[in-house]
Amino acid sequence: MSSTTTPVVDIHTHMYPPEYVKLLESRSEIPLIRRFAGAKDPRYIILPAEAESLDKIAQGESANLPGRPVTSHYSLLTQKIHFMDTHKIDISVISLANPWLDFVASDEAGKTAEDVNHEFEAMCGEYPGRLFFFATLPLTAPEDVLLAHVDFVKGLKHCRGVILGTSGLGKGLDDPALIPVFKAIATAGLVIFLHPHYGLPSEVWGPRATAEYGHVLPLALGFPLETTIAVARMYLAGVFDQVPDLRMLLAHSGGTLPFLAGRIESCIVHDGHLVREGKVTPERRTVWQVLKEQIYLDAVIYNEVGLKAAIDASGVDRLMFGTDHPFFPPLQSDEQGEWESMTWNKNAVEKALGSNNEGVKQVMGGNAAKILRLTEDA
Ligand code: URA
Ligand code: ZN
């Protein structure tokens, strides 16, 4: 990459570093890593929707193998670099994959977060200029440990933000107890990468889902709805006004937020309770304004129809390309070759922006380089 060209940047790309893998291997409840008779690779079982198959197998019933095979793509750094080189990705901003440290006991969370974030910092140091990371927070730790950890990751050379799930301290992201944490993150100049994990309750998918529909419903619909609901709750609780410097990057192009923002607005202005409480004033910042002022969206939506809505909602200067590697490997071609997560998402950017070549470059990496300060001396 010459200093005058715009880099291609992948801001949605995960790693399970070795220390974290060991932690999952030691567990007997999800999330966990387990070997199954007859299967070549051990399997990561991380999603609540995967627990049902795991229970069936434990009771000796037949079921599809739960989770996904643990391949080198999940934890080998050389494999990440191979993926980047194969797809001409100059810079990746790596993050721990879900469910992060959400399940770790309170008294162990601080130390575990320190170990994991040190591992991420060391990985980035091995490839100067090519790797940065979103750190992981010990959300189950006492508040003083959590706040001290924000300070700690701010000091790590390659850290550019924090990855967060939607559970927060256990009560969601509209929990008033999170305000000091959001303020500390904003003051540290760190971007929050908001990523789903929990989806929706399994009953929503119906009795046929686990046996017949694979992971399609929880991943394609549960994940984006979870993100949409989490951000709508933050908006309704006034979090964005209370922490005006907060900057959030939403996974999967904001779930369905760009598509549903109009409906959220309509429901707000027609809600008698909110109107009576004086919450619907002319000064109120609308969801549309917050989308353009405090929110960034990734471009991991795989098609130009959704991507155009995201660009319309937040602006072409707030979208950032991503792949979600190592999830969604190609199943019918060589895993060491091209992945659809790259080609589909790149095509979507090119089709959504048409002849706007400058816009394509911005979304493919220019925005990320600027917003996340990726071309500063690393
Ligand atoms: N499945 C997951 O569990 N996480 C991702 O990021 C993508 C797919
Ligand atoms: Zn992801």
Short mmCIF file of C-alpha atoms and ligand atoms in Angstrom, two decimals:
data_model
loop_
_atom_site.label_atom_id
_atom_site.label_comp_id
_atom_site.label_asym_id
_atom_site.label_seq_id
_atom_site.Cartn_x
_atom_site.Cartn_y
_atom_site.Cartn_z
CA MET A 1 0.00 0.00 0.00
CA SER A 2 1.55 3.35 -0.98
CA SER A 3 1.08 6.29 1.34
CA THR A 4 -1.22 8.04 -1.16
CA THR A 5 -3.68 5.20 -1.81
CA THR A 6 -6.68 4.59 0.41
CA PRO A 7 -6.25 1.36 2.39
CA VAL A 8 -8.79 -1.44 2.35
CA VAL A 9 -9.78 -1.97 5.99
CA ASP A 10 -11.77 -4.80 7.60
CA ILE A 11 -13.25 -3.54 10.85
CA HIS A 12 -15.44 -6.59 11.58
CA THR A 13 -13.09 -9.54 11.91
CA HIS A 14 -12.70 -11.77 14.94
CA MET A 15 -10.09 -13.88 16.70
CA TYR A 16 -10.31 -16.39 19.52
CA PRO A 17 -6.75 -16.12 20.92
CA PRO A 18 -5.19 -19.21 22.57
CA GLU A 19 -5.88 -18.12 26.19
CA TYR A 20 -9.57 -17.70 25.37
CA VAL A 21 -9.69 -21.07 23.60
CA LYS A 22 -8.25 -22.70 26.74
CA LEU A 23 -10.95 -21.03 28.81
CA LEU A 24 -13.72 -22.36 26.54
CA GLU A 25 -12.15 -25.85 26.54
CA SER A 26 -12.31 -25.90 30.33
CA ARG A 27 -16.08 -25.32 30.46
CA SER A 28 -19.02 -27.71 30.67
CA GLU A 29 -21.78 -25.18 29.90
CA ILE A 30 -22.13 -23.00 26.80
CA PRO A 31 -20.03 -21.21 25.69
CA LEU A 32 -17.65 -24.13 25.38
CA ILE A 33 -15.39 -26.10 23.05
CA ARG A 34 -15.95 -29.85 22.89
CA ARG A 35 -14.90 -32.88 20.85
CA PHE A 36 -17.58 -35.27 19.51
CA ALA A 37 -17.04 -38.91 18.51
CA GLY A 38 -16.58 -39.20 14.75
CA ALA A 39 -16.03 -35.45 14.14
CA LYS A 40 -12.59 -34.41 12.87
CA ASP A 41 -12.41 -31.01 14.59
CA PRO A 42 -13.58 -29.95 18.03
CA ARG A 43 -16.59 -27.61 17.95
CA TYR A 44 -17.29 -24.13 19.29
CA ILE A 45 -20.73 -24.08 20.86
CA ILE A 46 -21.47 -20.50 21.73
CA LEU A 47 -25.00 -19.51 20.77
CA PRO A 48 -27.99 -20.00 23.07
CA ALA A 49 -29.81 -21.55 20.09
CA GLU A 50 -27.15 -24.29 19.95
CA ALA A 51 -27.78 -25.48 23.50
CA GLU A 52 -30.76 -27.63 22.45
CA SER A 53 -28.70 -29.97 20.21
CA LEU A 54 -26.05 -30.15 22.89
CA ASP A 55 -28.64 -31.27 25.47
CA LYS A 56 -30.06 -33.88 23.07
CA ILE A 57 -26.62 -35.36 22.41
CA ALA A 58 -25.92 -35.41 26.16
CA GLN A 59 -29.11 -37.47 26.61
CA GLY A 60 -28.05 -39.90 23.88
CA GLU A 61 -30.63 -38.66 21.35
CA SER A 62 -29.69 -38.02 17.75
CA ALA A 63 -29.19 -34.39 16.74
CA ASN A 64 -27.13 -32.33 14.31
CA LEU A 65 -23.68 -31.59 15.71
CA PRO A 66 -24.03 -28.27 17.51
CA GLY A 67 -21.86 -25.21 16.83
CA ARG A 68 -19.11 -24.91 14.27
CA PRO A 69 -15.78 -26.71 13.75
CA VAL A 70 -12.78 -25.06 15.38
CA THR A 71 -10.47 -24.48 12.44
CA SER A 72 -7.19 -22.59 12.31
CA HIS A 73 -9.15 -19.56 11.06
CA TYR A 74 -10.44 -18.94 14.58
CA SER A 75 -7.20 -18.58 16.47
CA LEU A 76 -4.13 -18.60 14.19
CA LEU A 77 -2.78 -15.17 13.40
CA THR A 78 -0.97 -16.37 10.27
CA GLN A 79 -4.33 -17.56 8.98
CA LYS A 80 -5.83 -14.08 9.54
CA ILE A 81 -2.95 -12.57 7.59
CA HIS A 82 -3.43 -15.15 4.83
CA PHE A 83 -7.13 -14.20 4.65
CA MET A 84 -6.18 -10.50 4.47
CA ASP A 85 -3.58 -11.09 1.75
CA THR A 86 -5.91 -13.31 -0.29
CA HIS A 87 -8.58 -10.59 -0.28
CA LYS A 88 -6.25 -7.57 -0.57
CA ILE A 89 -7.18 -6.26 2.86
CA ASP A 90 -4.47 -3.86 4.03
CA ILE A 91 -5.54 -3.39 7.64
CA SER A 92 -7.76 -5.37 10.01
CA VAL A 93 -9.22 -4.18 13.30
CA ILE A 94 -9.55 -7.48 15.11
CA SER A 95 -11.86 -8.19 18.03
CA LEU A 96 -12.61 -11.09 20.36
CA ALA A 97 -15.68 -12.96 19.10
CA ASN A 98 -18.88 -13.41 21.06
CA PRO A 99 -19.68 -14.03 23.87
CA TRP A 100 -16.52 -12.21 24.98
CA LEU A 101 -16.19 -12.33 28.79
CA ASP A 102 -19.90 -12.07 29.53
CA PHE A 103 -19.86 -15.46 31.33
CA VAL A 104 -16.71 -15.01 33.43
CA ALA A 105 -17.05 -14.90 37.24
CA SER A 106 -16.85 -11.39 38.69
CA ASP A 107 -13.61 -11.97 40.62
CA GLU A 108 -11.83 -13.45 37.59
CA ALA A 109 -13.06 -11.03 34.92
CA GLY A 110 -10.47 -8.28 35.43
CA LYS A 111 -7.48 -10.64 35.16
CA THR A 112 -8.99 -12.54 32.21
CA ALA A 113 -9.63 -9.27 30.35
CA GLU A 114 -6.06 -8.18 31.00
CA ASP A 115 -4.70 -11.48 29.61
CA VAL A 116 -6.92 -11.37 26.53
CA ASN A 117 -6.18 -7.71 25.76
CA HIS A 118 -2.45 -8.28 26.23
CA GLU A 119 -2.73 -11.12 23.70
CA PHE A 120 -4.49 -8.84 21.22
CA GLU A 121 -1.88 -6.09 21.72
CA ALA A 122 0.92 -8.61 21.14
CA MET A 123 -0.75 -9.99 17.98
CA CYS A 124 -1.06 -6.47 16.55
CA GLY A 125 2.57 -5.78 17.40
CA GLU A 126 3.64 -8.70 15.20
CA TYR A 127 2.31 -6.98 12.05
CA PRO A 128 2.96 -3.26 12.49
CA GLY A 129 0.58 -1.09 10.50
CA ARG A 130 -1.63 -4.03 9.52
CA LEU A 131 -3.44 -4.89 12.74
CA PHE A 132 -5.33 -2.88 15.36
CA PHE A 133 -7.96 -4.11 17.80
CA PHE A 134 -11.16 -3.49 19.71
CA ALA A 135 -10.51 -4.49 23.32
CA THR A 136 -12.72 -6.64 25.54
CA LEU A 137 -14.11 -5.32 28.80
CA PRO A 138 -14.59 -7.23 32.08
CA LEU A 139 -18.28 -6.34 32.32
CA THR A 140 -18.99 -8.75 35.18
CA ALA A 141 -16.23 -7.21 37.36
CA PRO A 142 -16.92 -4.61 40.08
CA GLU A 143 -17.31 -1.07 38.71
CA ASP A 144 -13.88 0.14 39.89
CA VAL A 145 -12.16 -2.77 38.10
CA LEU A 146 -14.20 -2.13 34.95
CA LEU A 147 -13.42 1.60 34.90
CA ALA A 148 -9.73 0.96 35.58
CA HIS A 149 -9.74 -1.45 32.65
CA VAL A 150 -11.06 1.23 30.28
CA ASP A 151 -8.05 3.30 31.32
CA PHE A 152 -5.74 0.34 30.82
CA VAL A 153 -6.88 -0.46 27.26
CA LYS A 154 -6.76 3.22 26.31
CA GLY A 155 -3.01 2.99 26.95
CA LEU A 156 -2.47 0.00 24.65
CA LYS A 157 -0.80 1.19 21.45
CA HIS A 158 -2.99 -0.69 18.97
CA CYS A 159 -6.33 -0.42 20.76
CA ARG A 160 -8.88 1.74 18.95
CA GLY A 161 -12.09 0.88 20.76
CA VAL A 162 -13.96 -1.76 22.73
CA ILE A 163 -16.27 -4.52 21.56
CA LEU A 164 -19.48 -4.85 23.55
CA GLY A 165 -22.45 -7.18 23.52
CA THR A 166 -25.99 -6.07 24.26
CA SER A 167 -26.27 -7.40 27.82
CA GLY A 168 -24.17 -4.64 29.43
CA LEU A 169 -23.96 -5.24 33.18
CA GLY A 170 -26.77 -7.80 32.88
CA LYS A 171 -29.73 -5.47 32.35
CA GLY A 172 -29.09 -4.21 28.83
CA LEU A 173 -27.53 -1.03 27.50
CA ASP A 174 -30.22 1.32 28.82
CA ASP A 175 -29.14 0.52 32.40
CA PRO A 176 -28.36 3.82 34.21
CA ALA A 177 -25.45 2.04 35.93
CA LEU A 178 -23.69 1.95 32.56
CA ILE A 179 -23.61 5.73 32.14
CA PRO A 180 -20.25 6.16 33.97
CA VAL A 181 -18.82 3.35 31.83
CA PHE A 182 -20.05 4.96 28.59
CA LYS A 183 -18.65 8.31 29.79
CA ALA A 184 -15.26 6.75 30.54
CA ILE A 185 -15.15 5.06 27.13
CA ALA A 186 -16.14 8.28 25.35
CA THR A 187 -13.60 10.36 27.30
CA ALA A 188 -10.90 7.84 26.41
CA GLY A 189 -11.68 8.49 22.73
CA LEU A 190 -12.60 4.83 22.18
CA VAL A 191 -15.32 3.72 19.76
CA ILE A 192 -17.75 1.04 20.96
CA PHE A 193 -18.21 -1.78 18.46
CA LEU A 194 -21.66 -3.12 19.35
CA HIS A 195 -22.10 -6.77 18.37
CA PRO A 196 -24.98 -9.20 19.00
CA HIS A 197 -24.79 -12.63 20.58
CA TYR A 198 -27.99 -13.54 22.40
CA GLY A 199 -30.50 -13.20 19.55
CA LEU A 200 -34.16 -13.70 20.46
CA PRO A 201 -35.73 -16.42 22.66
CA SER A 202 -35.61 -19.84 20.93
CA GLU A 203 -39.44 -20.21 21.03
CA VAL A 204 -39.65 -17.45 18.42
CA TRP A 205 -38.12 -19.81 15.85
CA GLY A 206 -40.72 -22.53 16.35
CA PRO A 207 -40.40 -26.26 17.03
CA ARG A 208 -38.91 -27.13 13.63
CA ALA A 209 -36.01 -24.71 13.71
CA THR A 210 -33.18 -26.66 15.35
CA ALA A 211 -33.67 -29.86 13.38
CA GLU A 212 -34.58 -28.35 10.01
CA TYR A 213 -33.40 -24.77 9.58
CA GLY A 214 -29.81 -24.86 10.83
CA HIS A 215 -28.53 -21.53 12.20
CA VAL A 216 -30.31 -19.41 9.60
CA LEU A 217 -33.01 -17.81 11.74
CA PRO A 218 -30.95 -16.87 14.83
CA LEU A 219 -28.03 -15.57 12.75
CA ALA A 220 -29.88 -13.84 9.91
CA LEU A 221 -32.73 -12.41 12.00
CA GLY A 222 -32.04 -12.87 15.72
CA PHE A 223 -28.67 -11.10 15.62
CA PRO A 224 -29.80 -7.96 13.75
CA LEU A 225 -33.00 -7.63 15.79
CA GLU A 226 -31.02 -7.93 19.01
CA THR A 227 -28.82 -5.01 17.91
CA THR A 228 -31.81 -2.96 16.79
CA ILE A 229 -33.61 -3.46 20.10
CA ALA A 230 -30.49 -2.66 22.16
CA VAL A 231 -29.89 0.64 20.36
CA ALA A 232 -33.59 1.61 20.39
CA ARG A 233 -33.58 1.10 24.18
CA MET A 234 -30.48 3.28 24.52
CA TYR A 235 -32.12 5.95 22.40
CA LEU A 236 -35.38 5.90 24.40
CA ALA A 237 -33.44 6.06 27.68
CA GLY A 238 -31.64 9.19 26.48
CA VAL A 239 -28.16 7.63 26.64
CA PHE A 240 -26.97 9.40 23.48
CA ASP A 241 -27.95 12.79 24.96
CA GLN A 242 -26.40 12.00 28.33
CA VAL A 243 -23.11 10.98 26.70
CA PRO A 244 -22.86 13.19 23.61
CA ASP A 245 -19.28 12.12 22.88
CA LEU A 246 -20.26 8.45 22.75
CA ARG A 247 -19.50 6.92 19.34
CA MET A 248 -20.92 3.49 18.48
CA LEU A 249 -20.16 1.29 15.50
CA LEU A 250 -23.09 -1.06 14.96
CA ALA A 251 -22.55 -4.56 13.57
CA HIS A 252 -24.43 -5.79 10.50
CA SER A 253 -25.24 -2.27 9.27
CA GLY A 254 -27.16 -1.46 12.42
CA GLY A 255 -29.32 -4.58 12.40
CA THR A 256 -32.57 -3.23 11.03
CA LEU A 257 -32.23 0.28 12.44
CA PRO A 258 -31.85 2.11 9.10
CA PHE A 259 -34.98 0.33 7.83
CA LEU A 260 -37.04 0.83 11.00
CA ALA A 261 -35.95 4.30 12.18
CA GLY A 262 -39.00 5.88 10.51
CA ARG A 263 -41.33 3.52 12.34
CA ILE A 264 -39.57 4.15 15.66
CA GLU A 265 -40.01 7.91 15.11
CA SER A 266 -43.70 7.50 14.29
CA CYS A 267 -44.28 5.39 17.40
CA ILE A 268 -42.53 8.03 19.54
CA VAL A 269 -44.56 11.02 18.35
CA HIS A 270 -47.80 9.02 18.64
CA ASP A 271 -47.13 7.70 22.13
CA GLY A 272 -49.45 9.42 24.59
CA HIS A 273 -47.31 8.45 27.57
CA LEU A 274 -44.15 9.98 26.12
CA VAL A 275 -46.01 13.10 24.99
CA ARG A 276 -47.58 13.58 28.46
CA GLU A 277 -44.15 13.18 30.06
CA GLY A 278 -42.84 16.02 27.90
CA LYS A 279 -40.38 13.76 26.09
CA VAL A 280 -41.56 14.69 22.60
CA THR A 281 -40.32 18.26 22.30
CA PRO A 282 -39.15 20.24 19.23
CA GLU A 283 -35.59 20.10 20.66
CA ARG A 284 -35.58 16.29 20.80
CA ARG A 285 -32.88 14.75 18.60
CA THR A 286 -34.55 12.22 16.36
CA VAL A 287 -33.26 8.69 15.74
CA TRP A 288 -32.23 9.97 12.29
CA GLN A 289 -30.07 12.66 13.88
CA VAL A 290 -28.41 10.25 16.29
CA LEU A 291 -27.68 7.92 13.35
CA LYS A 292 -25.83 10.76 11.62
CA GLU A 293 -24.10 12.18 14.69
CA GLN A 294 -23.11 9.36 17.05
CA ILE A 295 -23.44 6.13 15.13
CA TYR A 296 -21.25 4.41 12.57
CA LEU A 297 -22.44 1.33 10.71
CA ASP A 298 -20.44 -1.57 9.35
CA ALA A 299 -21.11 -2.73 5.79
CA VAL A 300 -21.63 -6.41 6.67
CA ILE A 301 -25.07 -6.77 5.07
CA TYR A 302 -24.16 -8.77 1.93
CA ASN A 303 -26.41 -6.92 -0.52
CA GLU A 304 -26.76 -3.42 -1.95
CA VAL A 305 -30.44 -3.08 -1.01
CA GLY A 306 -29.73 -3.09 2.74
CA LEU A 307 -26.47 -1.21 2.27
CA LYS A 308 -28.20 1.67 0.46
CA ALA A 309 -30.56 2.06 3.42
CA ALA A 310 -27.56 2.14 5.76
CA ILE A 311 -25.79 4.76 3.63
CA ASP A 312 -28.98 6.85 3.42
CA ALA A 313 -29.47 6.64 7.18
CA SER A 314 -25.97 7.39 8.45
CA GLY A 315 -24.12 8.89 5.49
CA VAL A 316 -21.44 7.49 3.21
CA ASP A 317 -18.80 8.92 5.54
CA ARG A 318 -19.98 6.73 8.45
CA LEU A 319 -20.01 3.25 6.82
CA MET A 320 -17.07 0.86 7.27
CA PHE A 321 -16.35 -2.35 5.40
CA GLY A 322 -16.10 -5.69 7.22
CA THR A 323 -16.11 -9.44 6.61
CA ASP A 324 -17.02 -11.17 9.91
CA HIS A 325 -14.10 -13.57 9.31
CA PRO A 326 -13.74 -16.36 10.51
CA PHE A 327 -17.51 -16.90 10.53
CA PHE A 328 -19.28 -18.01 7.35
CA PRO A 329 -16.41 -19.91 5.62
CA PRO A 330 -17.10 -21.10 2.06
CA LEU A 331 -18.57 -24.61 2.25
CA GLN A 332 -18.24 -25.57 -1.40
CA SER A 333 -14.80 -24.23 -2.25
CA ASP A 334 -11.32 -24.11 -0.72
CA GLU A 335 -11.26 -22.31 2.65
CA GLN A 336 -7.82 -20.96 1.76
CA GLY A 337 -9.26 -19.23 -1.31
CA GLU A 338 -11.92 -16.58 -1.77
CA TRP A 339 -14.71 -16.15 0.80
CA GLU A 340 -18.24 -14.95 -0.09
CA SER A 341 -18.17 -12.67 2.95
CA MET A 342 -15.55 -10.62 1.10
CA THR A 343 -16.93 -10.77 -2.42
CA TRP A 344 -20.60 -10.26 -1.53
CA ASN A 345 -19.93 -7.35 0.81
CA LYS A 346 -17.49 -5.70 -1.62
CA ASN A 347 -19.95 -6.10 -4.52
CA ALA A 348 -22.66 -4.57 -2.37
CA VAL A 349 -20.49 -1.49 -1.74
CA GLU A 350 -19.69 -1.15 -5.44
CA LYS A 351 -23.30 -1.63 -6.53
CA ALA A 352 -24.75 0.66 -3.84
CA LEU A 353 -22.39 3.48 -4.70
CA GLY A 354 -22.25 2.97 -8.48
CA SER A 355 -20.03 5.57 -10.09
CA ASN A 356 -19.24 7.25 -6.76
CA ASN A 357 -15.67 5.91 -6.73
CA GLU A 358 -14.65 8.19 -3.92
CA GLY A 359 -17.53 6.81 -1.82
CA VAL A 360 -16.44 3.24 -2.54
CA LYS A 361 -12.93 4.02 -1.31
CA GLN A 362 -14.32 5.71 1.80
CA VAL A 363 -16.48 2.73 2.74
CA MET A 364 -13.82 0.15 1.82
CA GLY A 365 -11.30 1.72 4.20
CA GLY A 366 -10.92 5.49 4.05
CA ASN A 367 -13.57 6.10 6.71
CA ALA A 368 -12.13 3.49 9.07
CA ALA A 369 -8.58 4.82 8.64
CA LYS A 370 -9.75 8.31 9.56
CA ILE A 371 -12.28 7.52 12.30
CA LEU A 372 -10.14 4.87 14.01
CA ARG A 373 -6.79 6.64 13.39
CA LEU A 374 -5.26 3.66 11.60
CA THR A 375 -2.57 5.41 9.64
CA GLU A 376 -1.08 7.07 12.71
CA ASP A 377 2.31 5.67 13.62
CA ALA A 378 1.61 2.14 14.82
N1 URA B 1 -21.79 -16.14 14.41
C1 URA B 1 -21.33 -15.69 15.59
O1 URA B 1 -21.51 -16.32 16.60
N2 URA B 1 -20.67 -14.53 15.62
C2 URA B 1 -20.45 -13.80 14.54
O2 URA B 1 -19.81 -12.77 14.65
C3 URA B 1 -20.96 -14.29 13.31
C4 URA B 1 -21.62 -15.45 13.29
ZN ZN B 2 -19.10 -10.70 14.04
#
